[in-house]
Short mmCIF file of C-alpha atoms and ligand atoms in Angstrom, two decimals:
data_model
loop_
_atom_site.label_atom_id
_atom_site.label_comp_id
_atom_site.label_asym_id
_atom_site.label_seq_id
_atom_site.Cartn_x
_atom_site.Cartn_y
_atom_site.Cartn_z
CA MET L 1 -10.18 8.65 -26.11
CA PRO L 2 -9.00 9.17 -30.02
CA THR L 3 -6.65 6.53 -31.50
CA ASP L 4 -4.19 9.51 -32.41
CA THR L 5 -3.35 10.08 -28.60
CA VAL L 6 -3.25 6.39 -27.79
CA ASP L 7 -0.80 5.85 -30.03
CA ARG L 8 1.50 8.94 -28.39
CA TRP L 9 2.19 7.89 -25.23
CA SER L 10 5.40 8.16 -23.30
CA PRO L 11 7.04 8.46 -20.48
CA SER L 12 6.04 12.13 -20.60
CA SER L 13 3.12 12.27 -22.86
CA TRP L 14 1.55 13.07 -19.00
CA ARG L 15 3.01 16.70 -19.34
CA GLU L 16 0.36 17.55 -21.89
CA ARG L 17 -2.19 17.09 -20.15
CA PRO L 18 -4.11 18.81 -16.68
CA VAL L 19 -2.01 17.80 -13.75
CA ARG L 20 -3.49 17.68 -10.18
CA GLN L 21 -1.33 17.75 -6.65
CA GLN L 22 1.97 18.64 -8.02
CA PRO L 23 4.39 21.25 -5.75
CA THR L 24 5.50 24.28 -7.65
CA TYR L 25 9.28 24.60 -7.44
CA PRO L 26 10.70 28.34 -6.89
CA ASP L 27 13.56 27.06 -9.22
CA PRO L 28 12.63 24.87 -12.46
CA ASP L 29 16.30 24.97 -13.17
CA ALA L 30 17.20 23.64 -10.02
CA LEU L 31 14.52 20.80 -10.59
CA GLN L 32 15.69 19.85 -13.99
CA ALA L 33 19.20 19.33 -12.98
CA THR L 34 17.78 16.62 -10.17
CA LEU L 35 15.55 15.21 -12.60
CA SER L 36 18.68 14.69 -14.95
CA GLN L 37 20.77 13.33 -12.42
CA ILE L 38 17.71 10.67 -11.20
CA ASP L 39 17.71 10.01 -15.18
CA HIS L 40 20.87 8.75 -15.32
CA LEU L 41 20.71 6.65 -12.00
CA PRO L 42 20.25 2.96 -11.75
CA PRO L 43 16.69 1.59 -11.11
CA LEU L 44 15.56 0.46 -7.72
CA VAL L 45 13.78 -2.67 -9.07
CA THR L 46 13.98 -5.12 -12.22
CA SER L 47 11.60 -5.68 -14.75
CA TRP L 48 11.77 -9.38 -13.86
CA GLU L 49 10.49 -8.65 -10.53
CA ILE L 50 7.96 -6.80 -11.52
CA ASP L 51 6.72 -9.25 -14.54
CA ASN L 52 6.91 -11.83 -10.85
CA LEU L 53 4.19 -9.67 -9.20
CA LYS L 54 2.28 -8.99 -12.10
CA GLU L 55 2.06 -13.26 -12.37
CA ASP L 56 1.30 -13.31 -8.63
CA LEU L 57 -1.12 -10.94 -8.71
CA ALA L 58 -2.98 -12.82 -12.11
CA GLN L 59 -2.73 -15.74 -9.41
CA ALA L 60 -4.72 -13.79 -6.34
CA GLU L 61 -6.91 -12.62 -9.25
CA ALA L 62 -7.71 -16.48 -9.66
CA GLY L 63 -8.43 -17.23 -6.51
CA ASN L 64 -4.60 -18.82 -5.91
CA ARG L 65 -3.21 -16.08 -3.99
CA PHE L 66 -4.25 -13.50 -1.52
CA LEU L 67 -2.71 -9.95 -1.65
CA LEU L 68 -1.15 -8.06 1.34
CA GLN L 69 -0.15 -4.74 0.95
CA GLY L 70 0.83 -2.62 4.14
CA GLY L 71 3.00 0.12 5.30
CA ASP L 72 3.24 3.87 6.55
CA CYS L 73 0.50 6.50 5.54
CA ALA L 74 4.07 8.36 4.69
CA GLU L 75 7.48 7.06 4.93
CA SER L 76 9.71 9.78 6.57
CA PHE L 77 13.71 10.02 5.78
CA GLU L 78 14.25 9.78 9.80
CA ASP L 79 12.58 6.55 9.69
CA CYS L 80 14.92 5.38 7.48
CA THR L 81 16.76 3.08 10.49
CA ALA L 82 17.21 -0.62 10.84
CA ASP L 83 14.90 -1.01 13.26
CA VAL L 84 11.97 0.78 11.87
CA VAL L 85 12.37 -1.12 8.42
CA THR L 86 13.00 -4.48 10.32
CA SER L 87 9.85 -4.15 12.76
CA ARG L 88 7.63 -3.14 9.86
CA LEU L 89 8.66 -6.34 7.97
CA LYS L 90 8.32 -8.37 11.03
CA ILE L 91 4.56 -7.74 11.65
CA LEU L 92 3.96 -8.10 7.63
CA LEU L 93 5.60 -11.43 7.67
CA GLN L 94 3.76 -12.43 10.80
CA MET L 95 0.20 -11.07 9.22
CA SER L 96 1.18 -13.04 6.49
CA LEU L 97 1.75 -16.62 7.90
CA VAL L 98 -1.48 -16.01 10.20
CA LEU L 99 -3.14 -15.38 6.85
CA THR L 100 -1.16 -18.49 4.65
CA TYR L 101 -2.63 -20.69 7.28
CA GLY L 102 -5.89 -19.50 7.90
CA LEU L 103 -6.73 -18.95 4.33
CA ASN L 104 -4.70 -21.90 2.97
CA THR L 105 -2.89 -19.72 0.40
CA LYS L 106 0.06 -18.63 -0.70
CA ILE L 107 0.25 -14.78 0.60
CA VAL L 108 1.57 -11.94 -2.08
CA ARG L 109 3.31 -9.21 0.07
CA VAL L 110 3.80 -5.57 -0.99
CA GLY L 111 5.16 -2.94 1.44
CA ARG L 112 3.86 0.67 1.41
CA PHE L 113 7.81 1.37 1.78
CA ALA L 114 10.70 2.41 -0.28
CA GLY L 115 9.02 5.07 -1.90
CA GLN L 116 6.00 6.25 -0.46
CA TYR L 117 6.97 9.38 0.20
CA ALA L 118 4.27 12.07 -1.90
CA LYS L 119 1.14 12.73 -0.59
CA PRO L 120 -2.01 14.24 -1.66
CA ARG L 121 -3.35 17.25 -0.01
CA SER L 122 -6.90 18.31 0.12
CA SER L 123 -5.33 22.35 -0.17
CA ASP L 124 -2.20 23.76 -1.81
CA THR L 125 -2.14 25.80 1.44
CA GLU L 126 -1.93 25.83 5.49
CA THR L 127 -2.74 28.66 7.51
CA GLN L 128 -1.76 29.42 10.71
CA GLY L 129 -2.90 32.73 12.37
CA ASP L 130 -2.01 35.42 9.99
CA THR L 131 0.51 33.05 8.16
CA THR L 132 -0.01 30.87 4.91
CA LEU L 133 2.41 28.63 3.69
CA PRO L 134 2.21 25.79 1.14
CA SER L 135 0.43 22.22 2.81
CA TYR L 136 3.15 19.59 3.46
CA ARG L 137 3.37 16.98 0.60
CA GLY L 138 5.52 14.22 1.93
CA GLU L 139 9.32 13.78 2.19
CA ILE L 140 9.82 14.09 -1.36
CA ILE L 141 8.65 17.67 -1.77
CA ASN L 142 9.08 19.45 1.72
CA SER L 143 9.01 18.63 5.44
CA PRO L 144 6.43 19.28 8.01
CA GLU L 145 7.83 22.16 10.01
CA PHE L 146 5.24 25.17 9.92
CA THR L 147 8.08 27.71 8.42
CA GLU L 148 9.05 28.92 4.96
CA ALA L 149 12.04 27.54 4.83
CA ALA L 150 10.43 23.86 5.69
CA ARG L 151 7.78 23.93 3.62
CA THR L 152 9.07 25.56 -0.03
CA PRO L 153 9.40 22.59 -2.29
CA ASP L 154 13.25 21.49 -2.28
CA PRO L 155 14.46 19.53 -5.45
CA ASP L 156 17.33 17.83 -3.72
CA ARG L 157 14.60 15.99 -1.66
CA LEU L 158 14.01 14.13 -4.69
CA LEU L 159 17.11 12.86 -4.85
CA LYS L 160 17.03 11.72 -1.03
CA ALA L 161 13.89 10.11 -1.55
CA TYR L 162 15.80 7.82 -4.39
CA THR L 163 18.69 7.38 -1.91
CA HIS L 164 16.38 6.39 0.84
CA SER L 165 14.38 4.46 -1.14
CA GLY L 166 17.61 2.33 -2.37
CA LEU L 167 18.43 2.30 1.52
CA THR L 168 15.26 0.63 2.68
CA LEU L 169 15.30 -1.94 -0.38
CA ASN L 170 18.71 -2.69 0.45
CA LEU L 171 17.77 -4.08 4.40
CA VAL L 172 14.38 -5.13 2.63
CA ARG L 173 16.32 -7.39 0.21
CA ALA L 174 19.13 -8.41 2.66
CA LEU L 175 16.81 -9.79 5.55
CA SER L 176 14.48 -11.31 2.91
CA GLU L 177 17.59 -13.39 2.31
CA GLY L 178 17.18 -15.58 5.36
CA GLY L 179 17.30 -12.93 8.25
CA PHE L 180 13.27 -13.85 9.01
CA ALA L 181 14.02 -17.78 10.22
CA ASP L 182 12.98 -17.42 13.54
CA LEU L 183 9.73 -15.57 12.92
CA ARG L 184 8.45 -18.40 11.15
CA HIS L 185 8.01 -20.08 14.63
CA PRO L 186 5.40 -18.01 16.76
CA GLU L 187 6.90 -19.01 20.00
CA TYR L 188 8.49 -15.93 19.40
CA TRP L 189 5.61 -13.43 18.33
CA ASN L 190 4.38 -10.57 20.94
CA VAL L 191 0.81 -11.90 21.50
CA ASP L 192 0.27 -10.96 25.33
CA PHE L 193 -2.32 -8.49 24.04
CA MET L 194 -4.65 -11.39 22.98
CA ALA L 195 -5.48 -12.00 26.66
CA HIS L 196 -7.33 -8.85 26.70
CA SER L 197 -9.61 -9.77 23.89
CA PRO L 198 -12.52 -11.50 24.12
CA LEU L 199 -11.52 -13.78 21.10
CA ALA L 200 -8.57 -15.19 23.10
CA ASN L 201 -9.12 -18.85 23.55
CA GLU L 202 -10.12 -19.02 19.59
CA TYR L 203 -6.34 -16.93 18.71
CA GLN L 204 -4.67 -18.72 20.70
CA ARG L 205 -5.86 -21.67 19.08
CA LEU L 206 -4.65 -20.43 16.44
CA VAL L 207 -1.60 -19.43 17.08
CA ASP L 208 -0.91 -23.15 18.60
CA ASP L 209 -1.77 -24.68 15.20
CA ILE L 210 0.76 -22.33 13.22
CA GLY L 211 3.17 -23.67 15.75
CA THR L 212 2.35 -26.91 15.26
CA ALA L 213 2.33 -26.76 11.32
CA MET L 214 5.87 -25.04 11.58
CA GLN L 215 7.00 -27.89 13.95
CA PHE L 216 6.02 -30.25 11.60
CA ILE L 217 7.55 -29.17 8.24
CA ASP L 218 10.64 -28.53 10.25
CA THR L 219 10.70 -32.39 11.24
CA VAL L 220 10.01 -33.31 7.69
CA ALA L 221 11.69 -31.00 5.25
CA GLU L 222 14.98 -31.04 7.38
CA HIS L 223 17.36 -29.00 4.88
CA ALA L 224 14.49 -28.05 2.30
CA LEU L 225 13.58 -25.18 5.16
CA ASN L 226 15.97 -23.27 4.16
CA ALA L 227 13.83 -22.36 0.81
CA MET L 228 11.24 -21.33 3.41
CA GLU L 229 13.63 -18.84 4.85
CA ARG L 230 13.73 -16.64 1.73
CA VAL L 231 10.55 -14.19 1.60
CA THR L 232 9.70 -12.09 -1.05
CA PHE L 233 8.37 -8.67 -0.39
CA TYR L 234 7.27 -6.02 -3.22
CA THR L 235 7.40 -2.40 -2.96
CA SER L 236 4.34 -0.22 -4.06
CA HIS L 237 3.73 3.64 -3.77
CA GLU L 238 1.35 6.21 -4.75
CA ALA L 239 2.70 7.74 -8.08
CA LEU L 240 1.57 11.00 -7.47
CA LEU L 241 5.25 13.12 -8.06
CA LEU L 242 5.18 12.68 -11.78
CA PRO L 243 8.52 14.00 -12.96
CA TYR L 244 10.12 11.34 -10.37
CA GLU L 245 8.17 8.86 -11.60
CA GLU L 246 9.21 9.83 -15.14
CA ALA L 247 12.39 9.89 -14.40
CA LEU L 248 12.39 6.17 -13.18
CA THR L 249 10.36 5.58 -16.00
CA ARG L 250 12.56 3.19 -18.52
CA SER L 251 12.82 0.69 -21.49
CA VAL L 252 14.98 -2.61 -20.68
CA PRO L 253 16.69 -4.31 -23.27
CA HIS L 254 15.33 -7.26 -24.73
CA LYS L 255 11.74 -6.69 -23.99
CA GLU L 256 8.63 -4.97 -24.95
CA GLY L 257 7.05 -2.35 -22.70
CA ILE L 258 8.29 0.54 -20.56
CA TYR L 259 8.49 -0.08 -16.93
CA ASN L 260 8.36 2.33 -13.80
CA LEU L 261 11.83 1.01 -12.23
CA GLY L 262 11.14 2.88 -9.21
CA THR L 263 8.67 0.84 -7.63
CA HIS L 264 6.76 -2.55 -8.45
CA LEU L 265 3.12 -1.43 -7.68
CA PRO L 266 2.36 2.06 -8.18
CA TRP L 267 -0.81 3.36 -7.78
CA ILE L 268 -3.45 5.83 -8.41
CA GLY L 269 -4.70 7.58 -5.35
CA LYS L 270 -8.26 9.08 -5.26
CA ARG L 271 -7.82 12.64 -5.96
CA THR L 272 -6.12 11.70 -9.27
CA ASN L 273 -7.95 9.50 -11.25
CA ALA L 274 -9.88 11.99 -13.64
CA PRO L 275 -9.54 9.87 -17.20
CA ASP L 276 -8.65 12.91 -19.47
CA GLU L 277 -5.97 14.35 -17.26
CA ALA L 278 -1.80 13.86 -16.10
CA HIS L 279 -1.68 10.75 -13.59
CA MET L 280 -4.04 8.29 -16.03
CA GLU L 281 -2.39 9.40 -18.83
CA TYR L 282 0.97 8.37 -17.39
CA MET L 283 -0.09 5.22 -15.37
CA ARG L 284 -1.90 3.82 -18.93
CA GLY L 285 1.47 3.46 -20.57
CA ILE L 286 3.58 1.50 -18.22
CA ALA L 287 4.05 -2.29 -17.79
CA ASN L 288 3.88 -2.46 -14.30
CA PRO L 289 1.10 -3.67 -12.37
CA VAL L 290 -1.09 -0.89 -11.34
CA GLY L 291 -3.41 -0.03 -8.52
CA LEU L 292 -6.48 2.34 -8.42
CA LYS L 293 -7.99 3.42 -5.32
CA VAL L 294 -11.71 3.58 -5.27
CA GLY L 295 -13.71 5.60 -3.12
CA PRO L 296 -17.06 6.62 -2.06
CA ASP L 297 -17.71 9.34 -5.09
CA MET L 298 -16.86 6.35 -7.76
CA THR L 299 -19.66 5.86 -10.24
CA PRO L 300 -19.78 2.65 -12.05
CA SER L 301 -19.68 4.38 -15.63
CA LYS L 302 -16.46 6.51 -14.52
CA LEU L 303 -15.13 3.06 -13.05
CA ARG L 304 -15.96 1.38 -16.68
CA THR L 305 -13.92 4.65 -18.38
CA LEU L 306 -11.17 3.71 -16.10
CA ILE L 307 -10.81 -0.05 -16.15
CA ASN L 308 -10.88 0.24 -20.25
CA HIS L 309 -8.32 2.91 -20.11
CA LEU L 310 -5.98 1.59 -17.77
CA ASP L 311 -6.38 -2.41 -18.53
CA PRO L 312 -8.02 -2.22 -22.16
CA ASP L 313 -6.64 -6.05 -22.98
CA ASP L 314 -7.66 -7.59 -19.87
CA GLU L 315 -4.68 -8.40 -19.22
CA PRO L 316 -4.22 -10.92 -15.67
CA GLY L 317 -2.58 -9.15 -12.93
CA ARG L 318 -2.77 -5.42 -14.44
CA LEU L 319 -5.37 -3.83 -12.38
CA THR L 320 -5.47 -4.06 -9.09
CA LEU L 321 -8.99 -1.94 -7.48
CA ILE L 322 -8.43 -0.99 -3.80
CA THR L 323 -11.48 0.07 -2.61
CA ARG L 324 -11.84 2.59 0.51
CA PHE L 325 -15.19 3.28 1.02
CA GLY L 326 -15.85 3.91 5.37
CA ALA L 327 -18.12 1.31 7.16
CA ASN L 328 -20.90 2.90 6.72
CA LYS L 329 -21.04 3.31 2.87
CA ILE L 330 -19.78 0.31 1.60
CA ALA L 331 -22.68 -1.74 1.74
CA ASP L 332 -23.94 1.21 -0.72
CA ARG L 333 -21.15 1.66 -2.75
CA LEU L 334 -19.63 -1.51 -3.58
CA PRO L 335 -22.35 -4.26 -4.92
CA PRO L 336 -23.13 -1.69 -7.91
CA LEU L 337 -19.24 -1.44 -8.91
CA ILE L 338 -18.86 -5.42 -8.94
CA ASN L 339 -21.79 -5.64 -10.97
CA MET L 340 -20.52 -3.55 -13.50
CA VAL L 341 -17.01 -5.19 -13.39
CA GLN L 342 -18.92 -8.37 -13.93
CA SER L 343 -21.01 -7.00 -16.64
CA MET L 344 -18.00 -5.92 -18.58
CA GLY L 345 -16.80 -9.57 -18.46
CA HIS L 346 -13.43 -7.87 -16.87
CA SER L 347 -10.95 -9.82 -14.75
CA VAL L 348 -9.67 -7.12 -11.63
CA LEU L 349 -8.27 -8.23 -8.33
CA TRP L 350 -10.28 -6.38 -5.69
CA CYS L 351 -8.52 -5.31 -2.53
CA CYS L 352 -9.95 -3.93 0.74
CA ASP L 353 -8.27 -0.91 2.02
CA PRO L 354 -10.48 -0.37 5.64
CA MET L 355 -8.18 2.67 6.62
CA HIS L 356 -9.17 5.71 4.36
CA GLY L 357 -12.92 5.88 4.18
CA ASN L 358 -12.56 5.59 8.37
CA THR L 359 -10.33 8.62 9.36
CA GLU L 360 -12.01 10.86 11.65
CA ARG L 361 -11.06 13.50 13.78
CA THR L 362 -11.00 13.22 18.16
CA ASN L 363 -12.75 16.25 19.89
CA GLY L 364 -9.07 17.32 20.67
CA GLY L 365 -8.37 17.49 16.81
CA ILE L 366 -6.56 14.56 16.80
CA LYS L 367 -6.47 12.27 13.24
CA THR L 368 -7.56 9.02 14.22
CA ARG L 369 -9.37 5.70 13.11
CA ARG L 370 -11.37 2.99 14.99
CA PHE L 371 -10.49 -0.10 15.16
CA LYS L 372 -14.10 -1.55 15.24
CA ASN L 373 -15.19 0.86 12.11
CA ILE L 374 -11.76 -1.06 10.12
CA LEU L 375 -12.73 -4.12 10.87
CA GLY L 376 -16.56 -3.45 9.95
CA GLU L 377 -15.57 -2.45 6.52
CA LEU L 378 -12.91 -5.13 5.98
CA GLU L 379 -15.74 -8.19 7.35
CA GLN L 380 -18.67 -6.36 4.72
CA ALA L 381 -15.69 -6.39 2.09
CA PHE L 382 -15.27 -9.99 2.19
CA GLU L 383 -19.42 -10.61 2.47
CA ILE L 384 -20.33 -8.28 -0.37
CA HIS L 385 -17.99 -9.92 -2.44
CA ALA L 386 -19.26 -13.43 -1.61
CA ALA L 387 -22.75 -12.78 -1.77
CA GLU L 388 -21.97 -10.70 -5.02
CA GLY L 389 -20.32 -13.77 -6.54
CA SER L 390 -16.93 -12.37 -6.48
CA ARG L 391 -14.00 -12.28 -4.32
CA LEU L 392 -11.93 -10.16 -2.37
CA GLY L 393 -8.55 -10.82 -3.06
CA GLY L 394 -6.51 -8.75 -1.18
CA VAL L 395 -6.02 -6.21 1.86
CA HIS L 396 -4.81 -3.15 2.14
CA PHE L 397 -3.09 -1.39 5.67
CA GLU L 398 -1.68 1.91 7.18
CA LEU L 399 0.52 -0.28 9.81
CA THR L 400 3.72 -0.07 11.76
CA GLY L 401 5.63 -2.62 13.41
CA GLU L 402 6.06 -0.13 16.32
CA ASN L 403 3.84 0.54 19.79
CA VAL L 404 2.68 3.70 18.56
CA THR L 405 -0.76 4.92 19.77
CA GLU L 406 -2.68 6.30 16.49
CA CYS L 407 -6.16 4.16 16.17
CA ILE L 408 -8.67 3.83 18.86
CA GLY L 409 -9.56 0.46 19.51
CA GLY L 410 -8.28 -3.11 19.60
CA ALA L 411 -8.03 -6.08 22.35
CA ARG L 412 -6.11 -3.01 24.51
CA GLY L 413 -8.75 -0.60 24.37
CA LEU L 414 -7.01 2.51 23.09
CA LYS L 415 -9.02 5.31 24.10
CA ALA L 416 -8.69 8.85 22.60
CA ASN L 417 -6.95 10.14 25.06
CA ASP L 418 -4.43 7.69 24.75
CA LEU L 419 -3.85 8.61 21.16
CA GLU L 420 -1.09 11.41 22.38
CA ARG L 421 1.22 9.20 24.24
CA ALA L 422 3.00 7.93 21.05
CA TYR L 423 1.57 9.24 18.04
CA LYS L 424 4.20 9.54 15.14
CA SER L 425 2.72 9.36 12.01
CA LEU L 426 3.27 12.78 9.64
CA VAL L 427 -0.29 12.17 7.88
CA ASP L 428 -2.77 9.14 8.48
CA PRO L 429 -3.03 7.12 11.51
CA ARG L 430 -1.31 3.51 11.27
CA LEU L 431 -2.42 0.21 12.89
CA ASN L 432 0.49 -0.79 15.87
CA TYR L 433 2.05 -4.17 16.08
CA GLU L 434 -0.70 -5.65 18.09
CA GLN L 435 -3.60 -4.14 16.09
CA SER L 436 -1.96 -5.00 12.91
CA LEU L 437 -1.62 -9.10 14.36
CA GLU L 438 -5.47 -8.91 15.89
CA ILE L 439 -6.71 -7.97 12.36
CA ALA L 440 -4.66 -10.58 10.67
CA PHE L 441 -6.60 -12.76 13.59
CA SER L 442 -10.03 -10.98 12.78
CA ILE L 443 -9.67 -11.51 8.57
CA VAL L 444 -8.89 -15.06 9.32
CA ARG L 445 -11.82 -15.68 11.42
CA LYS L 446 -14.19 -13.98 9.19
CA TYR L 447 -12.80 -16.04 6.61
CA ARG L 448 -13.22 -19.14 7.76
CA ALA L 449 -17.05 -18.28 8.59
CA LEU L 450 -18.05 -17.47 5.46
CA HIS L 451 -16.19 -20.54 4.01
CA LYS L 452 -16.90 -23.40 6.43
C1 PEP M 1 -3.44 6.76 0.86
O1 PEP M 1 -2.98 5.80 0.54
O2 PEP M 1 -2.58 7.24 1.68
C2 PEP M 1 -4.31 7.76 0.59
C3 PEP M 1 -4.19 9.30 0.31
O3 PEP M 1 -5.06 7.27 -0.17
P1 PEP M 1 -6.53 7.92 -0.93
O4 PEP M 1 -6.23 8.17 -2.25
O5 PEP M 1 -7.59 6.51 -1.10
O6 PEP M 1 -7.11 8.81 -0.30
CO1 CO M 2 -3.01 7.70 4.01
#
């Protein structure tokens, strides 16, 4: 990119580039009025939290931490409730304890929450019968019902997304201050499903070991244990709706850099990664750590361009590559990309998203994912990085703490005809509580097999 353009970055310089995946608002003045309102509202997160996350991710790059990123595909306003938020934190915390113990490393916890409200779509419109309406693009834009009123992009939703993000964060922060004390004890976990797994004995041993370790800490640490009751959750979402991201992108006193203060870790999705377009322009200038989704169509030379664009100084913790190929493609696609990064001498954090390359439809047309493919991609990611002299430093899941039936398989053996029983996701299918915990056990199993 010519230097004159590099110098001209600002939170709004993306507006001079072609932009994808944006809604068309019928009343641009109303949109502008809402954006001006958000401009004046307090930030959702702080620059020092963002800097701490970058430091944690730098540690993960160096092999001293492991990233666990997870949450809904798409948050909904309706699910901004005590139960849903709490159970999502619980499962993430339980998974992170399993991983801390099993991988013998600290875990960086990042939620897909408090702002994961905008979704990329393959088509701008959806047709049912004779009617064509704008596609559903997430709660920050429109509503899923197939009516003209529901599907018309509504600027008030930006404000609603901002307030619901704030409400979610408020509960996350309060619970993180000590509301999870019990969860350190696996005797409070719901692990009945393990009995249905052929690996039941092995998993039970892991749970018992974690319980023993926690009891030991309780015994020796006495008061110091209070420190352990506090846990840190960072937030992340796809930085898709650029006017909203821009309204929360600000400089802070006594610090260099301009931060996106709407989330700690914004990421760029697979459909908006053209180097000379708006999303890349926006992301290159912010001071946050950033994620980049990497799909099966990514070539080594495009990846090199994007890395140079997003992280020209090879700053520790700046760039997380979230790969999402599919269980049947990762073996072919990942090694050349690892080799490219190695040949650049660049340090990035490699994270595996085993969800988005493994989406399929049942014969009945329901969107689902198979547990065995999710696990298959994950296990291959560990193996391939190890074989290439690289390191898998994190995992990324779409999950919920609720007992939904959206993904097929797992110890309970959910089948295609179980899916309708409790299918709630508005967009992509998520792992439920049991499937998520089982995945954490399986990661430990794979990791130990590779590192024995
Ligand atoms: C997502 O993470 O929900 C998503 C749409 O991912 P991708 O851009 O990788 O398809
Ligand atoms: Co998704």
